[in-house]
Short mmCIF file of C-alpha atoms (C1' of nucleotides) in Angstrom, two decimals:
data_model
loop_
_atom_site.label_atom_id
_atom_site.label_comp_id
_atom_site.label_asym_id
_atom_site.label_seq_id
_atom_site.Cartn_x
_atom_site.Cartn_y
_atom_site.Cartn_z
CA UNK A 13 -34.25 -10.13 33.00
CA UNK A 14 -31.11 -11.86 34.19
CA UNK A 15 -31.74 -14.97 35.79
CA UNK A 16 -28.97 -15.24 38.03
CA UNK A 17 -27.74 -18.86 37.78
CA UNK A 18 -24.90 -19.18 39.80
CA UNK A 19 -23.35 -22.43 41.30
CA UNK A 20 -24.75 -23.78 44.64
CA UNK A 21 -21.15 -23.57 46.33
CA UNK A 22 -21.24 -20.36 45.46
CA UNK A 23 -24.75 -19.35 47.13
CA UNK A 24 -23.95 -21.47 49.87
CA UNK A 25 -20.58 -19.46 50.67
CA UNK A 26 -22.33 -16.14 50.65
CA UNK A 27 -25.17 -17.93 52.78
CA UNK A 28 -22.66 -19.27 55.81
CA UNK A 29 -20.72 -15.24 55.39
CA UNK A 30 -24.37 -13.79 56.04
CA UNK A 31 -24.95 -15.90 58.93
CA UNK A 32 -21.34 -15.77 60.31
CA UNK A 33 -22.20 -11.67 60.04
CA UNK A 34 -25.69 -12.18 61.98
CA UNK A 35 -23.46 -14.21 64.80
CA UNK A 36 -25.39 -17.30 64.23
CA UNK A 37 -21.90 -19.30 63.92
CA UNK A 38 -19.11 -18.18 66.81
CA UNK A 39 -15.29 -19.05 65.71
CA UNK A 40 -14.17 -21.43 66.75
CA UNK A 41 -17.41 -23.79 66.43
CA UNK A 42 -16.86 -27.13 64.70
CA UNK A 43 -18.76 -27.95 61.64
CA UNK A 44 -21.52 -30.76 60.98
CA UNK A 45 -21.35 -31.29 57.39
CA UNK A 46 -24.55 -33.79 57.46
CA UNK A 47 -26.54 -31.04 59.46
CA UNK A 48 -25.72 -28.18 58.24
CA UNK A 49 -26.07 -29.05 54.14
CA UNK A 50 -29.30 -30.37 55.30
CA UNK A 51 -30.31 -27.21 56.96
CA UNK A 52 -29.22 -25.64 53.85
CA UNK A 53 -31.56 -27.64 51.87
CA UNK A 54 -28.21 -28.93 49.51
CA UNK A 55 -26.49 -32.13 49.46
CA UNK A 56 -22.55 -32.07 50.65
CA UNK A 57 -21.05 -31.58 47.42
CA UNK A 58 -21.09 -28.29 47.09
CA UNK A 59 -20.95 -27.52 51.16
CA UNK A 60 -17.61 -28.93 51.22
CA UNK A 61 -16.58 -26.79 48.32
CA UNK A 62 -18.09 -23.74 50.10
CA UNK A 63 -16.06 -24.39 53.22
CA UNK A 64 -12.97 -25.24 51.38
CA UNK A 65 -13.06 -21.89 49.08
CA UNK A 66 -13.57 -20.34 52.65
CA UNK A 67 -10.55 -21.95 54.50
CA UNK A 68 -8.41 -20.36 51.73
CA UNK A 69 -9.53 -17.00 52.68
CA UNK A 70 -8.85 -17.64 56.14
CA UNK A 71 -12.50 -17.45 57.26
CA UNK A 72 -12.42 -21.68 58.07
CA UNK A 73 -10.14 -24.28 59.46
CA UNK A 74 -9.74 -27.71 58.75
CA UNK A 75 -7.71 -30.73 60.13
CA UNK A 76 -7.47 -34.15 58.48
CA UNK A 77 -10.30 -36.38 60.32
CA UNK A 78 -11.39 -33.72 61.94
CA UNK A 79 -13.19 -31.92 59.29
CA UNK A 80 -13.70 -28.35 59.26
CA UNK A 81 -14.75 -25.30 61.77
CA UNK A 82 -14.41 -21.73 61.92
CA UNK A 83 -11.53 -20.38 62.44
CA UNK A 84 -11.14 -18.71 66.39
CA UNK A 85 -10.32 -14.88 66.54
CA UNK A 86 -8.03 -14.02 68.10
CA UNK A 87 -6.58 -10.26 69.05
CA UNK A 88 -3.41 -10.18 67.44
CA UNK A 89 -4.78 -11.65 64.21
CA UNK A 90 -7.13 -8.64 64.31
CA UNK A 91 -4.29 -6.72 64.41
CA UNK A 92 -2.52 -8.24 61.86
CA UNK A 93 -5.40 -8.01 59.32
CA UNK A 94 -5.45 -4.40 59.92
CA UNK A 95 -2.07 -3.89 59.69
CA UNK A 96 -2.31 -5.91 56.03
CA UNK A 97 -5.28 -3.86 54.80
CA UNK A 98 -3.74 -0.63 55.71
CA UNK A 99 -0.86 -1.12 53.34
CA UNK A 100 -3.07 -2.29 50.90
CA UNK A 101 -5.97 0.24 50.84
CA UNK A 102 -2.88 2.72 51.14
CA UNK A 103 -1.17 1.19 48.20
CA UNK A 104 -5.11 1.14 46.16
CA UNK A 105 -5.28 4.85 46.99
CA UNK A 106 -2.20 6.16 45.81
CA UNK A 107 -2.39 3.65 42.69
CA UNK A 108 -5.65 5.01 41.68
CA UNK A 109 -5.85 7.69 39.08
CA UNK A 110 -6.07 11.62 39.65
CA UNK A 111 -8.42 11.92 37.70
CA UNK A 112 -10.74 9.55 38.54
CA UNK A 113 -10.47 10.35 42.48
CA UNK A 114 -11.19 14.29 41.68
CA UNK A 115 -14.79 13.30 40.27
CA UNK A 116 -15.74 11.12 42.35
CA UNK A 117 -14.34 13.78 45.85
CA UNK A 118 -17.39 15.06 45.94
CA UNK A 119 -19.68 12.70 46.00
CA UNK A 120 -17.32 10.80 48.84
CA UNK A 121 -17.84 13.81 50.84
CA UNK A 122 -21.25 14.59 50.20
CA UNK A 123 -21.75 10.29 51.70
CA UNK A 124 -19.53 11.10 54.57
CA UNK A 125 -21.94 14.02 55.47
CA UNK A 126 -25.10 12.67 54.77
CA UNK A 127 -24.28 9.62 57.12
CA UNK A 128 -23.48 11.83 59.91
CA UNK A 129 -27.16 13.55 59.80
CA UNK A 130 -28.74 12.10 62.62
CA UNK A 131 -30.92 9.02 61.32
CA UNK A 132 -29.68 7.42 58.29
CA UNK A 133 -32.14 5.10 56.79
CA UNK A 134 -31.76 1.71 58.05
CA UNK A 135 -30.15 -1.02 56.60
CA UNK A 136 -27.74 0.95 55.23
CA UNK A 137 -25.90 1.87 58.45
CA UNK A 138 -23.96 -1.56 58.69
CA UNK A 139 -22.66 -1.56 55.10
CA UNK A 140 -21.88 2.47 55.35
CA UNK A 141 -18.03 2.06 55.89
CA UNK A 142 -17.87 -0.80 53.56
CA UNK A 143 -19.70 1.43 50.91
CA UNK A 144 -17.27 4.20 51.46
CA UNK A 145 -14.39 2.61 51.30
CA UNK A 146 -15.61 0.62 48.42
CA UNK A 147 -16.16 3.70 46.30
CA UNK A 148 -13.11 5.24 47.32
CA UNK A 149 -10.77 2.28 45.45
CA UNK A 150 -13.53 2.77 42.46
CA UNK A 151 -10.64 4.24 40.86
CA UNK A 152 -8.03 1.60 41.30
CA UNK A 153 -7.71 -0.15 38.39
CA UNK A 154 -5.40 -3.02 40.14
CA UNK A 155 -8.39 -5.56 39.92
CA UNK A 156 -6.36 -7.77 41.74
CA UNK A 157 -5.97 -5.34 44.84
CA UNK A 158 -9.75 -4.62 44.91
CA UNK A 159 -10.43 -8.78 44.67
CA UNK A 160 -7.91 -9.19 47.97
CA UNK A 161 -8.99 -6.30 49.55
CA UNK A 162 -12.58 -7.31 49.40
CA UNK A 163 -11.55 -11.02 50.57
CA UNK A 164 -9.28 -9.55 53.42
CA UNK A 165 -12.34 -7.71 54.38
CA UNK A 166 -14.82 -10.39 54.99
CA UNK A 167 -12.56 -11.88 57.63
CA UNK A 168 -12.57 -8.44 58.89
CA UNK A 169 -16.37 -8.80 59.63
CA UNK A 170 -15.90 -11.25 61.88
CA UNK A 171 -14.02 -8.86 64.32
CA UNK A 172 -16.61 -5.99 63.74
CA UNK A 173 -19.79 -7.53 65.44
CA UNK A 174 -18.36 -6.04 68.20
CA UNK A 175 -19.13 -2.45 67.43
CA UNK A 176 -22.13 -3.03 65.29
CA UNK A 177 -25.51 -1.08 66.12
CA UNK A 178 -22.79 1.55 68.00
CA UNK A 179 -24.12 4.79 66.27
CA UNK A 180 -21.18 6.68 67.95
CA UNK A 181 -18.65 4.82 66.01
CA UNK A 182 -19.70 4.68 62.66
CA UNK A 183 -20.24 8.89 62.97
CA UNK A 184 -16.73 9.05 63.99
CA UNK A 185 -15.72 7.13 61.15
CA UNK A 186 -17.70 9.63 58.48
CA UNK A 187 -15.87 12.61 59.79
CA UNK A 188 -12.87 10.51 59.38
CA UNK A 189 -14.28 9.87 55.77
CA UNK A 190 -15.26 13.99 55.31
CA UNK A 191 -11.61 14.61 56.38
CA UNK A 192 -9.92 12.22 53.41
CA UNK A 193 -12.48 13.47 51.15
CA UNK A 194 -11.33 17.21 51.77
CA UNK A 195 -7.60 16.28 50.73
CA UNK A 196 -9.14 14.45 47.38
CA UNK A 197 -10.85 17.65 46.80
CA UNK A 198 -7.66 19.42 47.49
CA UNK A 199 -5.70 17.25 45.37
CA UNK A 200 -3.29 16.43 48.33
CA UNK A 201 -2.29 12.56 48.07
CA UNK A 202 -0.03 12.23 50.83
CA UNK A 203 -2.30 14.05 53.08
CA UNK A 204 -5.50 11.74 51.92
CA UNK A 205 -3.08 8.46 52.60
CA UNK A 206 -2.15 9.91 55.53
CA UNK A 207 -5.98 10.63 56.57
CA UNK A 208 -7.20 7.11 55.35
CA UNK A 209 -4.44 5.41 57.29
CA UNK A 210 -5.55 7.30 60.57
CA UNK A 211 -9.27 6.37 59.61
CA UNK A 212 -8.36 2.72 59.84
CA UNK A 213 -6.06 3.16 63.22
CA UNK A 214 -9.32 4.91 64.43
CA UNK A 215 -11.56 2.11 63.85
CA UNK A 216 -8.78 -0.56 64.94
CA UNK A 217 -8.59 1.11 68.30
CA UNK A 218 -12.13 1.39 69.16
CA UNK A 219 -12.81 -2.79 68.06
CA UNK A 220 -10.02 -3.41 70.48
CA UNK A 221 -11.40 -1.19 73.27
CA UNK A 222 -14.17 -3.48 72.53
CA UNK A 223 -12.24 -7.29 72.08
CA UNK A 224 -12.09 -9.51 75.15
CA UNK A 225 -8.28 -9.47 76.07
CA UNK A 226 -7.70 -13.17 75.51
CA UNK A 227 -9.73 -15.72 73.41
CA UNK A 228 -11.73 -13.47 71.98
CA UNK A 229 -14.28 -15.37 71.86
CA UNK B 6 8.64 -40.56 62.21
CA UNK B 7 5.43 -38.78 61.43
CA UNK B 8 3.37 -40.41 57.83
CA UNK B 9 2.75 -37.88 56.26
CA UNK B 10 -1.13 -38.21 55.70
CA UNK B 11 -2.47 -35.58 54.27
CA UNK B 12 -5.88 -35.31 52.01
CA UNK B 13 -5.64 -35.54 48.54
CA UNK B 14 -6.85 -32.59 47.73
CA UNK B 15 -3.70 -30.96 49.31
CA UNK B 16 -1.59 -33.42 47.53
CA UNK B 17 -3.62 -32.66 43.92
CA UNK B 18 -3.07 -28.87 44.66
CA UNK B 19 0.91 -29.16 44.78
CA UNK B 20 0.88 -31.54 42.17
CA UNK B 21 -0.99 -29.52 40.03
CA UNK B 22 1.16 -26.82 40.85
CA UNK B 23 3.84 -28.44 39.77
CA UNK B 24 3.25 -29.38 36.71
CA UNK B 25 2.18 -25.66 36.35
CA UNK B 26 5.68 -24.89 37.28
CA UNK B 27 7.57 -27.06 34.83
CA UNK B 28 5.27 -25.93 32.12
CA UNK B 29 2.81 -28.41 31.41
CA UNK B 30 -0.10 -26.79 31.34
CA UNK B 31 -0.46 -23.27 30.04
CA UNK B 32 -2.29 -20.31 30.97
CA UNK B 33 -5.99 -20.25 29.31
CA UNK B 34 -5.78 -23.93 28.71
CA UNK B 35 -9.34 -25.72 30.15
CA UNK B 36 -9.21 -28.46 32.08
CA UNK B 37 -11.48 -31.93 31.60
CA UNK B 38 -11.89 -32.90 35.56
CA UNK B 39 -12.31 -36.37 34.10
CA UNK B 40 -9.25 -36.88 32.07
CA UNK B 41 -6.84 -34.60 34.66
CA UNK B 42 -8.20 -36.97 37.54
CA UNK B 43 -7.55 -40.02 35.90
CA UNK B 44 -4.10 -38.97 34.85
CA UNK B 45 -3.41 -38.11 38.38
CA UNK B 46 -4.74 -41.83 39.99
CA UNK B 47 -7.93 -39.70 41.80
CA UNK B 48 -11.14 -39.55 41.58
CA UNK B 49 -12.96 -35.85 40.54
CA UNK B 50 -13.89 -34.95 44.27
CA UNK B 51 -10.82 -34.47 45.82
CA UNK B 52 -9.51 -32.55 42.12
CA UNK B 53 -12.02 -30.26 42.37
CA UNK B 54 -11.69 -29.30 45.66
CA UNK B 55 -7.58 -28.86 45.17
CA UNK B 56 -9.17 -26.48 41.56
CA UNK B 57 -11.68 -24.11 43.71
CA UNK B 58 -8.88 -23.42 46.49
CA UNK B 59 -6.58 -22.62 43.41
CA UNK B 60 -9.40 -20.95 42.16
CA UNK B 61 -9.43 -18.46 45.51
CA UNK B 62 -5.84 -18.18 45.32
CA UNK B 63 -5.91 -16.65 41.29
CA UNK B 64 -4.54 -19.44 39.21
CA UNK B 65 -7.67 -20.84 38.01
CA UNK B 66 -10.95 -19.86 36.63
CA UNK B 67 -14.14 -21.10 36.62
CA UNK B 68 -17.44 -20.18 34.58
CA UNK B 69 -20.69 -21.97 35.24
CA UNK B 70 -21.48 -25.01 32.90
CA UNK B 71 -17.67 -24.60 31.14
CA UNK B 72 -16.37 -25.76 34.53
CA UNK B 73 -12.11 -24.79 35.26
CA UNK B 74 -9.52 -23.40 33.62
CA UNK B 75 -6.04 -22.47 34.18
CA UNK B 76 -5.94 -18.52 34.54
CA UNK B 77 -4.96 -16.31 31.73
CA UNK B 78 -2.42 -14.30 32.36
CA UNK B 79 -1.05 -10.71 31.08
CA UNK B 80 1.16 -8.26 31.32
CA UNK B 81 -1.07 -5.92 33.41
CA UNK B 82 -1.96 -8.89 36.27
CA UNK B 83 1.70 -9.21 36.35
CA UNK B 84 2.40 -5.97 37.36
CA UNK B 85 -0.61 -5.67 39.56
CA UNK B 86 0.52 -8.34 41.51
CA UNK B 87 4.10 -7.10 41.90
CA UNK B 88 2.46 -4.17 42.90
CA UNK B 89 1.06 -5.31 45.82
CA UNK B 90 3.98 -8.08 46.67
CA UNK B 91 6.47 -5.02 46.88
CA UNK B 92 3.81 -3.50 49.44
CA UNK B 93 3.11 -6.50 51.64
CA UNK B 94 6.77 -7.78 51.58
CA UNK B 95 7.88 -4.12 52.29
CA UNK B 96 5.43 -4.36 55.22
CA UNK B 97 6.46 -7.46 56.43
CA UNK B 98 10.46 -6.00 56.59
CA UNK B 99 9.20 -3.12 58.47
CA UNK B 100 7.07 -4.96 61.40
CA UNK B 101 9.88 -7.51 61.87
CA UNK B 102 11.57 -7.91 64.50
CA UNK B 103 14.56 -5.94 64.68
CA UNK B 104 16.96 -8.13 66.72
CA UNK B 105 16.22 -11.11 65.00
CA UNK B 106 16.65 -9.14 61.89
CA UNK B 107 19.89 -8.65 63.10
CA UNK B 108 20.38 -11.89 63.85
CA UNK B 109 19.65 -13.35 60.56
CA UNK B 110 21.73 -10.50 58.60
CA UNK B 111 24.77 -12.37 58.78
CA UNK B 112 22.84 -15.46 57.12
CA UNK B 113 21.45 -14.05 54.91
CA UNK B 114 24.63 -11.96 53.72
CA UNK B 115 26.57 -15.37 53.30
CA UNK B 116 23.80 -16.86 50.92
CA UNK B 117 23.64 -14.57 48.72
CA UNK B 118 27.32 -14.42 48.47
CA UNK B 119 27.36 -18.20 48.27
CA UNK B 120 24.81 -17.98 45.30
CA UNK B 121 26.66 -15.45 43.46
CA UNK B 122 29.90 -18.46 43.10
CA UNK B 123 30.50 -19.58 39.97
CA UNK B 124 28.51 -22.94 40.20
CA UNK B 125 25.96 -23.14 42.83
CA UNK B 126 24.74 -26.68 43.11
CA UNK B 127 21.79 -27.71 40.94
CA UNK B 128 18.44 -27.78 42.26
CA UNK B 129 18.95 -24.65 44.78
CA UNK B 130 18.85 -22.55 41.93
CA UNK B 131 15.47 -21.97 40.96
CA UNK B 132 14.30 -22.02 44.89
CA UNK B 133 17.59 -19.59 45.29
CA UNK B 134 15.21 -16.73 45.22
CA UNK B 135 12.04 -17.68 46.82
CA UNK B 136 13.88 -19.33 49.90
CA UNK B 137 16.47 -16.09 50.14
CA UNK B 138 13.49 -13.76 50.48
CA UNK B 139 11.68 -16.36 52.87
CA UNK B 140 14.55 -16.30 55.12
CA UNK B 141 14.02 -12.11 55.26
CA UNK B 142 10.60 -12.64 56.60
CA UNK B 143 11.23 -14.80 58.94
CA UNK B 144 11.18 -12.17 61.75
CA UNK B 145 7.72 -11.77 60.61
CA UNK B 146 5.22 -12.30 63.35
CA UNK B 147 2.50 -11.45 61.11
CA UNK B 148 1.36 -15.56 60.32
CA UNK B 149 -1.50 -13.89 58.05
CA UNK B 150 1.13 -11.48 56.33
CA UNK B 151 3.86 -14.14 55.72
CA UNK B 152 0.41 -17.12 54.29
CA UNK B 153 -0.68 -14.33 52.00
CA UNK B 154 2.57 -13.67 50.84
CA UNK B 155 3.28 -16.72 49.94
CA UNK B 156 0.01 -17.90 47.99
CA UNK B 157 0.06 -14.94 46.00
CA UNK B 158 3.72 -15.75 44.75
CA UNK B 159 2.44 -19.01 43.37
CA UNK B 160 0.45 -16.77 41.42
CA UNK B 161 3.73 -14.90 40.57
CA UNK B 162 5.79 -18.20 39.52
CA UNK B 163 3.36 -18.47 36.35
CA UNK B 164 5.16 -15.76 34.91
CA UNK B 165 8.81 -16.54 36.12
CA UNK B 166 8.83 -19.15 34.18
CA UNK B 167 9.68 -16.83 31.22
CA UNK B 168 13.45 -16.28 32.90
CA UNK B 169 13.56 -20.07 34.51
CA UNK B 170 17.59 -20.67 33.75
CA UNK B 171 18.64 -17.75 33.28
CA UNK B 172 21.66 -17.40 35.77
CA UNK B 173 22.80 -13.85 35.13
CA UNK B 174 19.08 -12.54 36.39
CA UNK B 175 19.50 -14.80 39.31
CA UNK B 176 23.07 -13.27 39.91
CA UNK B 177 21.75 -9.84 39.58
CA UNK B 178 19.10 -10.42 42.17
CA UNK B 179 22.07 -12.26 44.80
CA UNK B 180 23.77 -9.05 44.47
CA UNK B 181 20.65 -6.87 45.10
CA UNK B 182 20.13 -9.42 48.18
CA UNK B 183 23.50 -8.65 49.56
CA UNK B 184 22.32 -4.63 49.23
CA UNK B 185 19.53 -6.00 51.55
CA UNK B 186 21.18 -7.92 53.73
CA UNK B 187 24.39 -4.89 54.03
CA UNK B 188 21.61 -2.25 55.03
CA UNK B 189 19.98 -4.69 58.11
CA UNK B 190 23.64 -5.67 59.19
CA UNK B 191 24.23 -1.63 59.68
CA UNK B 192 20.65 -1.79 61.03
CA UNK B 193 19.55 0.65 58.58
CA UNK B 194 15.53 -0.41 58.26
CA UNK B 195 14.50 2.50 55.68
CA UNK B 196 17.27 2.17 53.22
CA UNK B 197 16.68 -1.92 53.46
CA UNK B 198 13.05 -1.36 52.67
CA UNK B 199 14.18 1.07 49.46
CA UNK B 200 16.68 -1.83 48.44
CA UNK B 201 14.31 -4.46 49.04
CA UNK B 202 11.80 -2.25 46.55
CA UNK B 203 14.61 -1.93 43.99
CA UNK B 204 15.01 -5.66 44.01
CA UNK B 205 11.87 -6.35 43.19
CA UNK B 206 11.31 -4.13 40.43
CA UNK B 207 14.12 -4.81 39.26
CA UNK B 208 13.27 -8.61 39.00
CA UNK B 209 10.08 -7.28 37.90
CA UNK B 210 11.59 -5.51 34.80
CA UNK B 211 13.72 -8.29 33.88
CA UNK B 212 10.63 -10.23 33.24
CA UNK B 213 8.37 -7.65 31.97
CA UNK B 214 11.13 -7.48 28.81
CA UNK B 215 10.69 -10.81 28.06
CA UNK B 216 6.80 -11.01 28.53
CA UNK B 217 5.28 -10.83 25.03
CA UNK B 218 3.05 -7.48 24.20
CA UNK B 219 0.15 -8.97 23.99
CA UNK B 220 -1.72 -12.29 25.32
CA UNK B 221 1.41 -13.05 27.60
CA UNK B 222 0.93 -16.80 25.78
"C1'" DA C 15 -13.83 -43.90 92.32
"C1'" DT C 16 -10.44 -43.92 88.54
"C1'" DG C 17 -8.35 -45.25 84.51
"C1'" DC C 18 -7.94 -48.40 80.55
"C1'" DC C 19 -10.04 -51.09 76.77
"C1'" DG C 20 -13.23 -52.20 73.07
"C1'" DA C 21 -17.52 -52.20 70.75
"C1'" DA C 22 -20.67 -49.08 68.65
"C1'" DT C 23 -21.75 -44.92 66.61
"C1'" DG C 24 -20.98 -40.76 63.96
"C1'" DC C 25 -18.50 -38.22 60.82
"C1'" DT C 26 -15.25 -37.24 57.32
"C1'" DG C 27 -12.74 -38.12 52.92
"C1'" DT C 28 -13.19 -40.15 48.61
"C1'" DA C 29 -15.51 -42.55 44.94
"C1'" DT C 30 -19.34 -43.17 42.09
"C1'" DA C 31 -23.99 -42.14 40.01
"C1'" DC C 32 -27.12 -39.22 37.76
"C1'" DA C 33 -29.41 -35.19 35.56
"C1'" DG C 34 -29.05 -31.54 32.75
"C1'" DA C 35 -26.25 -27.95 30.38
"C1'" DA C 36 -22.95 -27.10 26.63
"C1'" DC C 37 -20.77 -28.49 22.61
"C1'" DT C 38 -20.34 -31.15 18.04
"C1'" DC C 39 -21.45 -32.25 13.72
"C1'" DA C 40 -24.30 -34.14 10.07
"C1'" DG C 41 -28.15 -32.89 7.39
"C1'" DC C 42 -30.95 -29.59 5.19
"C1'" DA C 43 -32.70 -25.09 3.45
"C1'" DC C 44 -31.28 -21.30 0.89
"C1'" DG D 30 -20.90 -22.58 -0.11
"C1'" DT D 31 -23.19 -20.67 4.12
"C1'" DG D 32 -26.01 -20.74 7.89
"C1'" DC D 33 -29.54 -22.98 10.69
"C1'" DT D 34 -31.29 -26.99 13.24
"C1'" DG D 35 -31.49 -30.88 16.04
"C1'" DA D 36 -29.94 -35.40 17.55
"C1'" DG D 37 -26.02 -37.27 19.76
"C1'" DT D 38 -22.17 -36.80 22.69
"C1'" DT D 39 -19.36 -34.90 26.28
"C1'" DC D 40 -18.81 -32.67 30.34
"C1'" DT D 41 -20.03 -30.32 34.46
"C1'" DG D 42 -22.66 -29.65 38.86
"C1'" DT D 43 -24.85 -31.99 42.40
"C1'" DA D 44 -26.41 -35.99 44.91
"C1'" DT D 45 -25.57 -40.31 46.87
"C1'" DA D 46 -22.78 -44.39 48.40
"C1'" DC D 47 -19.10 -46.38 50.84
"C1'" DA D 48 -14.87 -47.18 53.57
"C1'" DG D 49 -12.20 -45.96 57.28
"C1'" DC D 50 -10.88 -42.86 61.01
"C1'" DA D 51 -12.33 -40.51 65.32
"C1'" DT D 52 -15.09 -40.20 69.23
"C1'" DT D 53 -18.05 -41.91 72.74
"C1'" DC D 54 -19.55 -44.69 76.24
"C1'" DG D 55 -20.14 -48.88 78.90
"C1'" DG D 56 -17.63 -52.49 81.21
"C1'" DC D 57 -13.89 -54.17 83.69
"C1'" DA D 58 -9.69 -54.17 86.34
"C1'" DT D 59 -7.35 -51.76 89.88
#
DNA sequence: ATGCCGAATGCTGTATACAGAACTCAGCAC
DNA sequence: GTGCTGAGTTCTGTATACAGCATTCGGCAT
């Protein structure tokens, strides 16, 4: 049956990234150790080493004295994320094998299309694109890539509240997804880099649209 | 004359990287949080906090109730990490600022120049590479690019260690520098990008011959 | 009213304490 | 001799304690 035993720190990361996700932290807010292990219901051993494994990935900030708090947004790291995670989903794409990426076209576009029907189930709406992509790189068998991707993405999320519940978008984004999924099926790498790289430009643009111009909050 | 005052954790971390570095601890090897923390004049909080950020960053491990140890490493994670440091630094090249590119070129054409001489002075050597190619990104405005270039190198310098002192590599990478640093004085981006490829796998080669088959020790 | 100073409070950074999991090894059955 | 078992030991994961820095706020001088 699996009893899933994992380390507090380790519940307590995914914990804060859920509630970071539901907007109940705002970058830039300072952290109350005392507080917030108590709201947690966990002493601050293993808060601190929550936080800390999240300043590495960039999600948190900390300053001797100060202690820590999440990091601000800020427009042109937004940009500069994206920019990173193009050239590394681009790199995961072309890396991954033929093979592998020919059995699993179909099913990518067979997602893509079944997301665009008018009501997907709930629930499954906001982790559609992450889904997608995620089986997309199935096939890359640089572990390492799919580890920093994933990481790179989470401080993503932070950018994305801004489009979430925005139907439009996400449809836009699965006929993005149909398109790179018709030059798997083809067999046309270049054209399906070339595709994904647009998909992510796509998405940039319309968060920015959407990003106060400075602060960002 | 700013004291230095930083936590210990940040002062375990490079000392532990260090000693990584000079080959004192080897890949695999476990690590008893008592012992380590004693030897280091600390007391187990701060060294476990400086373990789970090296944890994020890929050089250590950690498994529930067998607490930390040092990462294994292998021929494959070697080259999936060159993999993506040829992609990101090739980014990074790209999105830099041209003028101060051009700026730089003359720099950078004079170090490597200076490196190739007979006897470069001790000490520079092993940094030689690290601060050649850190003085190429400079132009990068990308902060997120240029921090996650750098942590996952750290992660790189556990297998360098395999060609530590070995000047005739180092010389063949000066000269592959000066390619580098000849295509951005004739302000040639694409053909720097190919030569700044070629110097990394090259580098990378070097190394893979001298990785053992299997286990990588 | 404004700005500086200092006590008081709160919070972080680090050390220590404690409970329970994992490992070790001697003893015993076979 | 081999394999199992269980007490003892070691170590980790988490909680708690403590010292010192940072911040706040009231009082005083200007």
């Amino acid at each position: 049956m699996a009893i899933e035993r994992r380390p507090l720190r380790e519940q307590v990361k995914d914990e804060l990234l859920e509630r970071l996700g539901h907007g109940r932290f705002t970058p830039g807010e300072s952290i109350n150790e005392v507080h917030l292990a108590e709201e947690l219901g966990v002493s601050r051993t293993p808060l601190r080493e929550a936080l800390i494994s999240l300043e590495r990935e960039g999600i948190i900030t900390s300053e001797r004295g100060k202690g820590f708090r999440f990091a601000p947004t800020g427009r042109q790291e937004f940009l500069d994320l994206t920019a990173i995670l193009i050239a590394l989903e681009s790199l995961a794409l072309r890396t991954s094998d033929r093979e592998h990426l020919s059995a699993i076209a179909p099913r990518l576009l067979a997602e893509a299309r079944a997301f665009s029907a008018p009501q997907a189930p709930h629930g499954t709406i906001e982790r559609y694109d992450d889904a997608w992509h995620a089986l997309l790189l199935s096939g890359c068998a640089n572990a390492r890539l799919r580890e920093l991707i994933d990481s790179l993405k989470l401080t993503l999320h932070r950018y994305e509240r801004v489009v979430v519940g925005d139907h439009a978008i996400l449809e836009r984004a699965a006929e993005e997804h149909e398109r790179i999924a018709q030059c798997l099926l083809d067999g046309d790498m270049e054209q399906a880099v070339a595709a994904l790289e647009a998909n992510w430009t796509s998405g940039m643009e319309r968060i920015m649209e959407r990003l106060p111009a400075v602060g960002t909050r």
